[in-house]
Amino acid sequence: RRWSGANGWVVVGDAPEEQGVPAGSPAPGSRSSATQFVSVAVRKRATGFRFTTSLLVLLVCGIALMYGSVGPWVHVSGNAGISGLGISLNGTDPAVSTLIGVNGWVTFIGGILLVVFACFEMTSEELQLGVFATIIAAVTAIFAIYDMFRIVQKISQVPTSTLTDVSVGWGLIAVLSAAVLATLITIVRLLQR
């Protein structure tokens, strides 16, 4: 393909050859260095699928966020006579919303968005994708830190007794760990561009 001023881009052999070539312009079929640079840059952006360790970890963080969001955030255990009694509140339970004001749906959506943007970054090197992934990871981490802070605050207000034990569930720990790790990974990936 070559550029023909009046005809636009034409495939060599499909259009009639130009009669005269203006002075100072390249010969038909040759390319200027700027045209070569532009075509190489466009080809580099659309290289297809690429898979790196950081993108794999970002995918795992997104999945861990979703899984932890529906997992137990608060675990209450105690003794009722001979047997032990254990109750857990999941992150998406309405009681968690009542307890701390937000619930696991926010971090669940953050996990979905991280998985989606990690998949997008596997097929494109666009800077905007990295920026959006970093913002999503940071906002999700802020919510996860807030959730952990409020749950620990509420647990510390429970009167201590020998019959009950209230603790943070593994789901909230997974959410906080995955959100912080995703934020660090996205920031590092953004700085490496």
GROMACS .gro file of N, CA and C in nm, residues 22-169:
model
  444
   22PRO      N    1   0.619   1.490  -0.796
   22PRO     CA    2   0.668   1.624  -0.766
   22PRO      C    3   0.812   1.618  -0.715
   23ALA      N    4   0.886   1.724  -0.742
   23ALA     CA    5   1.026   1.729  -0.699
   23ALA      C    6   1.033   1.728  -0.547
   24GLY      N    7   1.129   1.654  -0.495
   24GLY     CA    8   1.149   1.648  -0.350
   24GLY      C    9   1.066   1.543  -0.281
   25SER      N   10   0.971   1.479  -0.351
   25SER     CA   11   0.891   1.376  -0.287
   25SER      C   12   0.955   1.241  -0.314
   26PRO      N   13   0.934   1.145  -0.226
   26PRO     CA   14   0.995   1.013  -0.244
   26PRO      C   15   0.937   0.943  -0.366
   27ALA      N   16   1.013   0.853  -0.419
   27ALA     CA   17   0.967   0.777  -0.534
   27ALA      C   18   0.850   0.688  -0.495
   28PRO      N   19   0.762   0.653  -0.591
   28PRO     CA   20   0.649   0.565  -0.557
   28PRO      C   21   0.700   0.434  -0.501
   29GLY      N   22   0.632   0.388  -0.396
   29GLY     CA   23   0.668   0.261  -0.333
   29GLY      C   24   0.768   0.278  -0.219
   30SER      N   25   0.833   0.394  -0.208
   30SER     CA   26   0.927   0.412  -0.097
   30SER      C   27   0.855   0.481   0.018
   31ARG      N   28   0.909   0.465   0.137
   31ARG     CA   29   0.847   0.523   0.256
   31ARG      C   30   0.943   0.621   0.320
   32SER      N   31   0.887   0.724   0.378
   32SER     CA   32   0.972   0.814   0.456
   32SER      C   33   0.991   0.753   0.595
   33SER      N   34   1.090   0.803   0.667
   33SER     CA   35   1.118   0.746   0.799
   33SER      C   36   1.004   0.770   0.895
   34ALA      N   37   0.932   0.881   0.882
   34ALA     CA   38   0.819   0.907   0.971
   34ALA      C   39   0.708   0.805   0.948
   35THR      N   40   0.682   0.769   0.823
   35THR     CA   41   0.579   0.670   0.794
   35THR      C   42   0.619   0.535   0.850
   36GLN      N   43   0.745   0.499   0.841
   36GLN     CA   44   0.791   0.372   0.897
   36GLN      C   45   0.775   0.371   1.048
   37PHE      N   46   0.806   0.484   1.114
   37PHE     CA   47   0.793   0.491   1.258
   37PHE      C   48   0.648   0.475   1.301
   38VAL      N   49   0.558   0.543   1.233
   38VAL     CA   50   0.416   0.537   1.269
   38VAL      C   51   0.364   0.395   1.252
   39SER      N   52   0.398   0.330   1.141
   39SER     CA   53   0.346   0.196   1.119
   39SER      C   54   0.404   0.097   1.219
   40VAL      N   55   0.530   0.114   1.260
   40VAL     CA   56   0.589   0.025   1.361
   40VAL      C   57   0.521   0.048   1.495
   41ALA      N   58   0.496   0.175   1.530
   41ALA     CA   59   0.432   0.204   1.658
   41ALA      C   60   0.291   0.146   1.663
   42VAL      N   61   0.217   0.154   1.554
   42VAL     CA   62   0.081   0.100   1.552
   42VAL      C   63   0.087  -0.051   1.562
   43ARG      N   64   0.178  -0.113   1.493
   43ARG     CA   65   0.190  -0.259   1.500
   43ARG      C   66   0.229  -0.304   1.640
   44LYS      N   67   0.315  -0.228   1.707
   44LYS     CA   68   0.358  -0.266   1.841
   44LYS      C   69   0.241  -0.263   1.938
   45ARG      N   70   0.150  -0.169   1.924
   45ARG     CA   71   0.037  -0.161   2.016
   45ARG      C   72  -0.060  -0.276   1.997
   46ALA      N   73  -0.073  -0.326   1.881
   46ALA     CA   74  -0.168  -0.433   1.853
   46ALA      C   75  -0.094  -0.565   1.834
   47THR      N   76  -0.009  -0.599   1.931
   47THR     CA   77   0.073  -0.719   1.919
   47THR      C   78  -0.005  -0.845   1.950
   48GLY      N   79  -0.121  -0.836   2.006
   48GLY     CA   80  -0.196  -0.955   2.042
   48GLY      C   81  -0.188  -0.985   2.190
   49PHE      N   82  -0.194  -1.110   2.223
   49PHE     CA   83  -0.202  -1.154   2.361
   49PHE      C   84  -0.064  -1.160   2.424
   50ARG      N   85  -0.049  -1.104   2.544
   50ARG     CA   86   0.076  -1.118   2.621
   50ARG      C   87   0.039  -1.146   2.766
   51PHE      N   88   0.116  -1.232   2.826
   51PHE     CA   89   0.086  -1.279   2.961
   51PHE      C   90   0.211  -1.266   3.046
   52THR      N   91   0.204  -1.186   3.151
   52THR     CA   92   0.319  -1.167   3.240
   52THR      C   93   0.283  -1.212   3.381
   53THR      N   94   0.385  -1.226   3.462
   53THR     CA   95   0.363  -1.267   3.601
   53THR      C   96   0.281  -1.163   3.677
   54SER      N   97   0.309  -1.035   3.653
   54SER     CA   98   0.235  -0.931   3.724
   54SER      C   99   0.087  -0.932   3.687
   55LEU      N  100   0.056  -0.961   3.560
   55LEU     CA  101  -0.085  -0.970   3.521
   55LEU      C  102  -0.151  -1.093   3.582
   56LEU      N  103  -0.076  -1.203   3.593
   56LEU     CA  104  -0.129  -1.323   3.659
   56LEU      C  105  -0.160  -1.294   3.805
   57VAL      N  106  -0.069  -1.225   3.874
   57VAL     CA  107  -0.093  -1.191   4.015
   57VAL      C  108  -0.210  -1.094   4.027
   58LEU      N  109  -0.224  -1.002   3.931
   58LEU     CA  110  -0.338  -0.909   3.935
   58LEU      C  111  -0.470  -0.984   3.916
   59LEU      N  112  -0.471  -1.083   3.828
   59LEU     CA  113  -0.590  -1.168   3.812
   59LEU      C  114  -0.623  -1.243   3.940
   60VAL      N  115  -0.519  -1.300   4.003
   60VAL     CA  116  -0.540  -1.374   4.128
   60VAL      C  117  -0.592  -1.280   4.237
   61CYS      N  118  -0.540  -1.157   4.242
   61CYS     CA  119  -0.588  -1.060   4.340
   61CYS      C  120  -0.736  -1.027   4.317
   62GLY      N  121  -0.775  -1.011   4.191
   62GLY     CA  122  -0.916  -0.984   4.162
   62GLY      C  123  -1.006  -1.099   4.205
   63ILE      N  124  -0.962  -1.222   4.178
   63ILE     CA  125  -1.040  -1.339   4.219
   63ILE      C  126  -1.044  -1.351   4.370
   64ALA      N  127  -0.931  -1.324   4.437
   64ALA     CA  128  -0.928  -1.328   4.584
   64ALA      C  129  -1.018  -1.222   4.644
   65LEU      N  130  -1.025  -1.105   4.580
   65LEU     CA  131  -1.117  -1.000   4.627
   65LEU      C  132  -1.262  -1.048   4.620
   66MET      N  133  -1.298  -1.109   4.508
   66MET     CA  134  -1.436  -1.157   4.494
   66MET      C  135  -1.465  -1.269   4.594
   67TYR      N  136  -1.372  -1.363   4.608
   67TYR     CA  137  -1.393  -1.476   4.698
   67TYR      C  138  -1.396  -1.431   4.844
   68GLY      N  139  -1.306  -1.342   4.881
   68GLY     CA  140  -1.303  -1.290   5.018
   68GLY      C  141  -1.423  -1.204   5.051
   69SER      N  142  -1.478  -1.137   4.950
   69SER     CA  143  -1.594  -1.049   4.974
   69SER      C  144  -1.718  -1.127   5.015
   70VAL      N  145  -1.730  -1.250   4.965
   70VAL     CA  146  -1.844  -1.333   5.004
   70VAL      C  147  -1.809  -1.429   5.116
   71GLY      N  148  -1.684  -1.427   5.160
   71GLY     CA  149  -1.640  -1.511   5.272
   71GLY      C  150  -1.671  -1.446   5.406
   72PRO      N  151  -1.639  -1.516   5.515
   72PRO     CA  152  -1.668  -1.462   5.649
   72PRO      C  153  -1.580  -1.343   5.685
   73TRP      N  154  -1.645  -1.236   5.730
   73TRP     CA  155  -1.572  -1.118   5.773
   73TRP      C  156  -1.565  -1.110   5.926
   74VAL      N  157  -1.664  -1.164   5.992
   74VAL     CA  158  -1.666  -1.166   6.138
   74VAL      C  159  -1.701  -1.308   6.181
   75HIS      N  160  -1.624  -1.360   6.276
   75HIS     CA  161  -1.650  -1.494   6.326
   75HIS      C  162  -1.671  -1.485   6.477
   76VAL      N  163  -1.784  -1.538   6.522
   76VAL     CA  164  -1.817  -1.540   6.664
   76VAL      C  165  -1.824  -1.686   6.707
   77SER      N  166  -1.747  -1.720   6.807
   77SER     CA  167  -1.751  -1.857   6.858
   77SER      C  168  -1.767  -1.852   7.010
   78GLY      N  169  -1.826  -1.955   7.063
   78GLY     CA  170  -1.846  -1.961   7.207
   78GLY      C  171  -1.888  -2.100   7.249
   79ASN      N  172  -1.907  -2.117   7.377
   79ASN     CA  173  -1.948  -2.246   7.432
   79ASN      C  174  -2.092  -2.238   7.478
   80ALA      N  175  -2.171  -2.335   7.437
   80ALA     CA  176  -2.309  -2.346   7.482
   80ALA      C  177  -2.324  -2.483   7.546
   81GLY      N  178  -2.290  -2.487   7.670
   81GLY     CA  179  -2.296  -2.616   7.741
   81GLY      C  180  -2.178  -2.702   7.703
   82ILE      N  181  -2.205  -2.819   7.646
   82ILE     CA  182  -2.099  -2.914   7.612
   82ILE      C  183  -2.035  -2.882   7.477
   83SER      N  184  -2.116  -2.840   7.380
   83SER     CA  185  -2.062  -2.818   7.245
   83SER      C  186  -2.031  -2.671   7.220
   84GLY      N  187  -1.943  -2.648   7.122
   84GLY     CA  188  -1.907  -2.512   7.084
   84GLY      C  189  -2.004  -2.460   6.980
   85LEU      N  190  -2.021  -2.331   6.979
   85LEU     CA  191  -2.112  -2.265   6.886
   85LEU      C  192  -2.032  -2.164   6.805
   86GLY      N  193  -2.050  -2.165   6.673
   86GLY     CA  194  -1.978  -2.070   6.587
   86GLY      C  195  -2.070  -2.009   6.484
   87ILE      N  196  -2.062  -1.880   6.472
   87ILE     CA  197  -2.143  -1.807   6.375
   87ILE      C  198  -2.049  -1.715   6.298
   88SER      N  199  -2.070  -1.707   6.166
   88SER     CA  200  -1.990  -1.617   6.083
   88SER      C  201  -2.082  -1.523   6.006
   89LEU      N  202  -2.036  -1.399   5.990
   89LEU     CA  203  -2.106  -1.302   5.908
   89LEU      C  204  -2.026  -1.284   5.779
   90ASN      N  205  -2.088  -1.315   5.666
   90ASN     CA  206  -2.021  -1.297   5.538
   90ASN      C  207  -2.014  -1.149   5.504
   91GLY      N  208  -1.922  -1.116   5.414
   91GLY     CA  209  -1.905  -0.977   5.374
   91GLY      C  210  -2.026  -0.917   5.306
   92THR      N  211  -2.106  -1.001   5.240
   92THR     CA  212  -2.225  -0.952   5.170
   92THR      C  213  -2.351  -0.961   5.255
   93ASP      N  214  -2.338  -1.004   5.378
   93ASP     CA  215  -2.452  -1.015   5.469
   93ASP      C  216  -2.503  -0.875   5.504
   94PRO      N  217  -2.635  -0.853   5.504
   94PRO     CA  218  -2.688  -0.721   5.541
   94PRO      C  219  -2.649  -0.678   5.683
   95ALA      N  220  -2.622  -0.773   5.770
   95ALA     CA  221  -2.580  -0.738   5.906
   95ALA      C  222  -2.446  -0.665   5.906
   96VAL      N  223  -2.360  -0.695   5.809
   96VAL     CA  224  -2.231  -0.625   5.799
   96VAL      C  225  -2.255  -0.480   5.761
   97SER      N  226  -2.351  -0.456   5.672
   97SER     CA  227  -2.386  -0.318   5.636
   97SER      C  228  -2.437  -0.242   5.756
   98THR      N  229  -2.518  -0.308   5.834
   98THR     CA  230  -2.571  -0.244   5.955
   98THR      C  231  -2.459  -0.217   6.054
   99LEU      N  232  -2.364  -0.308   6.061
   99LEU     CA  233  -2.256  -0.298   6.158
   99LEU      C  234  -2.156  -0.188   6.124
  100ILE      N  235  -2.111  -0.180   5.998
  100ILE     CA  236  -2.004  -0.085   5.964
  100ILE      C  237  -2.043   0.015   5.856
  101GLY      N  238  -2.161   0.006   5.798
  101GLY     CA  239  -2.205   0.104   5.700
  101GLY      C  240  -2.185   0.064   5.555
  102VAL      N  241  -2.089  -0.022   5.526
  102VAL     CA  242  -2.068  -0.073   5.390
  102VAL      C  243  -2.056  -0.225   5.400
  103ASN      N  244  -2.062  -0.290   5.284
  103ASN     CA  245  -2.047  -0.435   5.288
  103ASN      C  246  -1.953  -0.482   5.178
  104GLY      N  247  -1.947  -0.612   5.158
  104GLY     CA  248  -1.854  -0.672   5.065
  104GLY      C  249  -1.888  -0.654   4.918
  105TRP      N  250  -2.004  -0.602   4.887
  105TRP     CA  251  -2.038  -0.583   4.745
  105TRP      C  252  -1.945  -0.481   4.679
  106VAL      N  253  -1.900  -0.383   4.754
  106VAL     CA  254  -1.809  -0.283   4.699
  106VAL      C  255  -1.677  -0.348   4.659
  107THR      N  256  -1.620  -0.428   4.746
  107THR     CA  257  -1.493  -0.495   4.715
  107THR      C  258  -1.513  -0.606   4.612
  108PHE      N  259  -1.631  -0.667   4.609
  108PHE     CA  260  -1.661  -0.768   4.508
  108PHE      C  261  -1.659  -0.705   4.368
  109ILE      N  262  -1.723  -0.590   4.355
  109ILE     CA  263  -1.723  -0.518   4.227
  109ILE      C  264  -1.582  -0.473   4.191
  110GLY      N  265  -1.505  -0.430   4.291
  110GLY     CA  266  -1.365  -0.395   4.266
  110GLY      C  267  -1.286  -0.513   4.212
  111GLY      N  268  -1.312  -0.632   4.266
  111GLY     CA  269  -1.245  -0.753   4.217
  111GLY      C  270  -1.282  -0.785   4.073
  112ILE      N  271  -1.411  -0.770   4.040
  112ILE     CA  272  -1.455  -0.794   3.902
  112ILE      C  273  -1.386  -0.697   3.807
  113LEU      N  274  -1.381  -0.570   3.844
  113LEU     CA  275  -1.319  -0.470   3.758
  113LEU      C  276  -1.169  -0.496   3.741
  114LEU      N  277  -1.102  -0.541   3.846
  114LEU     CA  278  -0.960  -0.572   3.834
  114LEU      C  279  -0.936  -0.688   3.739
  115VAL      N  280  -1.021  -0.790   3.746
  115VAL     CA  281  -1.007  -0.903   3.653
  115VAL      C  282  -1.029  -0.856   3.509
  116VAL      N  283  -1.131  -0.773   3.489
  116VAL     CA  284  -1.160  -0.723   3.354
  116VAL      C  285  -1.044  -0.641   3.300
  117PHE      N  286  -0.991  -0.548   3.380
  117PHE     CA  287  -0.882  -0.464   3.333
  117PHE      C  288  -0.752  -0.543   3.316
  118ALA      N  289  -0.730  -0.645   3.397
  118ALA     CA  290  -0.613  -0.731   3.377
  118ALA      C  291  -0.624  -0.804   3.244
  119CYS      N  292  -0.743  -0.849   3.209
  119CYS     CA  293  -0.764  -0.914   3.078
  119CYS      C  294  -0.744  -0.815   2.964
  120PHE      N  295  -0.792  -0.693   2.981
  120PHE     CA  296  -0.770  -0.591   2.878
  120PHE      C  297  -0.621  -0.563   2.860
  121GLU      N  298  -0.547  -0.557   2.971
  121GLU     CA  299  -0.404  -0.528   2.963
  121GLU      C  300  -0.326  -0.643   2.899
  122MET      N  301  -0.382  -0.761   2.895
  122MET     CA  302  -0.316  -0.872   2.826
  122MET      C  303  -0.318  -0.855   2.675
  123THR      N  304  -0.412  -0.776   2.626
  123THR     CA  305  -0.426  -0.759   2.481
  123THR      C  306  -0.387  -0.620   2.433
  124SER      N  307  -0.360  -0.527   2.523
  124SER     CA  308  -0.328  -0.391   2.482
  124SER      C  309  -0.227  -0.329   2.577
  125GLU      N  310  -0.145  -0.240   2.524
  125GLU     CA  311  -0.046  -0.171   2.606
  125GLU      C  312  -0.086  -0.026   2.632
  126GLU      N  313  -0.211   0.005   2.621
  126GLU     CA  314  -0.259   0.142   2.639
  126GLU      C  315  -0.232   0.189   2.782
  127LEU      N  316  -0.182   0.309   2.795
  127LEU     CA  317  -0.152   0.367   2.926
  127LEU      C  318  -0.279   0.387   3.008
  128GLN      N  319  -0.390   0.422   2.942
  128GLN     CA  320  -0.515   0.448   3.013
  128GLN      C  321  -0.564   0.324   3.088
  129LEU      N  322  -0.543   0.206   3.033
  129LEU     CA  323  -0.584   0.083   3.102
  129LEU      C  324  -0.509   0.067   3.233
  130GLY      N  325  -0.379   0.094   3.231
  130GLY     CA  326  -0.300   0.087   3.353
  130GLY      C  327  -0.342   0.189   3.456
  131VAL      N  328  -0.377   0.309   3.409
  131VAL     CA  329  -0.422   0.415   3.501
  131VAL      C  330  -0.554   0.375   3.565
  132PHE      N  331  -0.649   0.327   3.484
  132PHE     CA  332  -0.779   0.286   3.539
  132PHE      C  333  -0.763   0.170   3.637
  133ALA      N  334  -0.679   0.072   3.604
  133ALA     CA  335  -0.656  -0.041   3.694
  133ALA      C  336  -0.595   0.006   3.826
  134THR      N  337  -0.505   0.102   3.821
  134THR     CA  338  -0.443   0.156   3.943
  134THR      C  339  -0.547   0.228   4.028
  135ILE      N  340  -0.632   0.307   3.964
  135ILE     CA  341  -0.736   0.379   4.039
  135ILE      C  342  -0.833   0.281   4.103
  136ILE      N  343  -0.876   0.180   4.028
  136ILE     CA  344  -0.969   0.080   4.083
  136ILE      C  345  -0.906   0.006   4.200
  137ALA      N  346  -0.780  -0.035   4.186
  137ALA     CA  347  -0.712  -0.107   4.294
  137ALA      C  348  -0.698  -0.018   4.417
  138ALA      N  349  -0.663   0.109   4.397
  138ALA     CA  350  -0.645   0.200   4.511
  138ALA      C  351  -0.778   0.226   4.583
  139VAL      N  352  -0.885   0.248   4.508
  139VAL     CA  353  -1.016   0.272   4.570
  139VAL      C  354  -1.062   0.147   4.645
  140THR      N  355  -1.041   0.030   4.586
  140THR     CA  356  -1.078  -0.094   4.653
  140THR      C  357  -0.996  -0.113   4.780
  141ALA      N  358  -0.868  -0.079   4.776
  141ALA     CA  359  -0.783  -0.091   4.895
  141ALA      C  360  -0.830   0.005   5.005
  142ILE      N  361  -0.872   0.124   4.966
  142ILE     CA  362  -0.923   0.220   5.066
  142ILE      C  363  -1.048   0.164   5.133
  143PHE      N  364  -1.139   0.106   5.055
  143PHE     CA  365  -1.258   0.045   5.114
  143PHE      C  366  -1.220  -0.074   5.202
  144ALA      N  367  -1.124  -0.154   5.159
  144ALA     CA  368  -1.083  -0.271   5.239
  144ALA      C  369  -1.020  -0.228   5.371
  145ILE      N  370  -0.938  -0.124   5.367
  145ILE     CA  371  -0.877  -0.073   5.491
  145ILE      C  372  -0.985  -0.018   5.583
  146TYR      N  373  -1.079   0.055   5.526
  146TYR     CA  374  -1.190   0.108   5.606
  146TYR      C  375  -1.271  -0.006   5.668
  147ASP      N  376  -1.302  -0.108   5.589
  147ASP     CA  377  -1.378  -0.223   5.640
  147ASP      C  378  -1.305  -0.291   5.755
  148MET      N  379  -1.175  -0.314   5.737
  148MET     CA  380  -1.096  -0.379   5.843
  148MET      C  381  -1.093  -0.292   5.968
  149PHE      N  382  -1.072  -0.163   5.951
  149PHE     CA  383  -1.068  -0.071   6.065
  149PHE      C  384  -1.199  -0.072   6.142
  150ARG      N  385  -1.311  -0.065   6.070
  150ARG     CA  386  -1.442  -0.062   6.137
  150ARG      C  387  -1.475  -0.194   6.205
  151ILE      N  388  -1.442  -0.306   6.139
  151ILE     CA  389  -1.469  -0.437   6.201
  151ILE      C  390  -1.387  -0.454   6.328
  152VAL      N  391  -1.259  -0.419   6.322
  152VAL     CA  392  -1.174  -0.429   6.442
  152VAL      C  393  -1.225  -0.336   6.550
  153GLN      N  394  -1.270  -0.217   6.512
  153GLN     CA  395  -1.326  -0.122   6.609
  153GLN      C  396  -1.451  -0.181   6.676
  154LYS      N  397  -1.540  -0.242   6.597
  154LYS     CA  398  -1.661  -0.302   6.655
  154LYS      C  399  -1.627  -0.423   6.742
  155ILE      N  400  -1.529  -0.502   6.699
  155ILE     CA  401  -1.490  -0.618   6.779
  155ILE      C  402  -1.432  -0.574   6.913
  156SER      N  403  -1.355  -0.466   6.913
  156SER     CA  404  -1.295  -0.419   7.038
  156SER      C  405  -1.401  -0.365   7.135
  157GLN      N  406  -1.519  -0.330   7.086
  157GLN     CA  407  -1.626  -0.281   7.172
  157GLN      C  408  -1.707  -0.394   7.236
  158VAL      N  409  -1.686  -0.518   7.188
  158VAL     CA  410  -1.758  -0.631   7.246
  158VAL      C  411  -1.699  -0.660   7.383
  159PRO      N  412  -1.784  -0.672   7.487
  159PRO     CA  413  -1.731  -0.701   7.621
  159PRO      C  414  -1.663  -0.839   7.623
  160THR      N  415  -1.548  -0.842   7.685
  160THR     CA  416  -1.474  -0.968   7.691
  160THR      C  417  -1.537  -1.059   7.794
  161SER      N  418  -1.558  -1.181   7.752
  161SER     CA  419  -1.610  -1.282   7.844
  161SER      C  420  -1.549  -1.415   7.805
  162THR      N  421  -1.556  -1.508   7.892
  162THR     CA  422  -1.497  -1.639   7.866
  162THR      C  423  -1.586  -1.724   7.777
  163LEU      N  424  -1.711  -1.682   7.756
  163LEU     CA  425  -1.803  -1.763   7.679
  163LEU      C  426  -1.797  -1.736   7.529
  164THR      N  427  -1.758  -1.617   7.489
  164THR     CA  428  -1.757  -1.585   7.346
  164THR      C  429  -1.621  -1.532   7.302
  165ASP      N  430  -1.592  -1.557   7.174
  165ASP     CA  431  -1.471  -1.506   7.112
  165ASP      C  432  -1.511  -1.449   6.977
  166VAL      N  433  -1.487  -1.321   6.957
  166VAL     CA  434  -1.520  -1.255   6.831
  166VAL      C  435  -1.390  -1.220   6.761
  167SER      N  436  -1.379  -1.259   6.632
  167SER     CA  437  -1.256  -1.233   6.559
  167SER      C  438  -1.287  -1.195   6.415
  168VAL      N  439  -1.184  -1.141   6.350
  168VAL     CA  440  -1.195  -1.106   6.208
  168VAL      C  441  -1.189  -1.235   6.128
  169GLY      N  442  -1.279  -1.248   6.031
  169GLY     CA  443  -1.283  -1.369   5.949
  169GLY      C  444  -1.178  -1.366   5.838
   0.00000   0.00000   0.00000
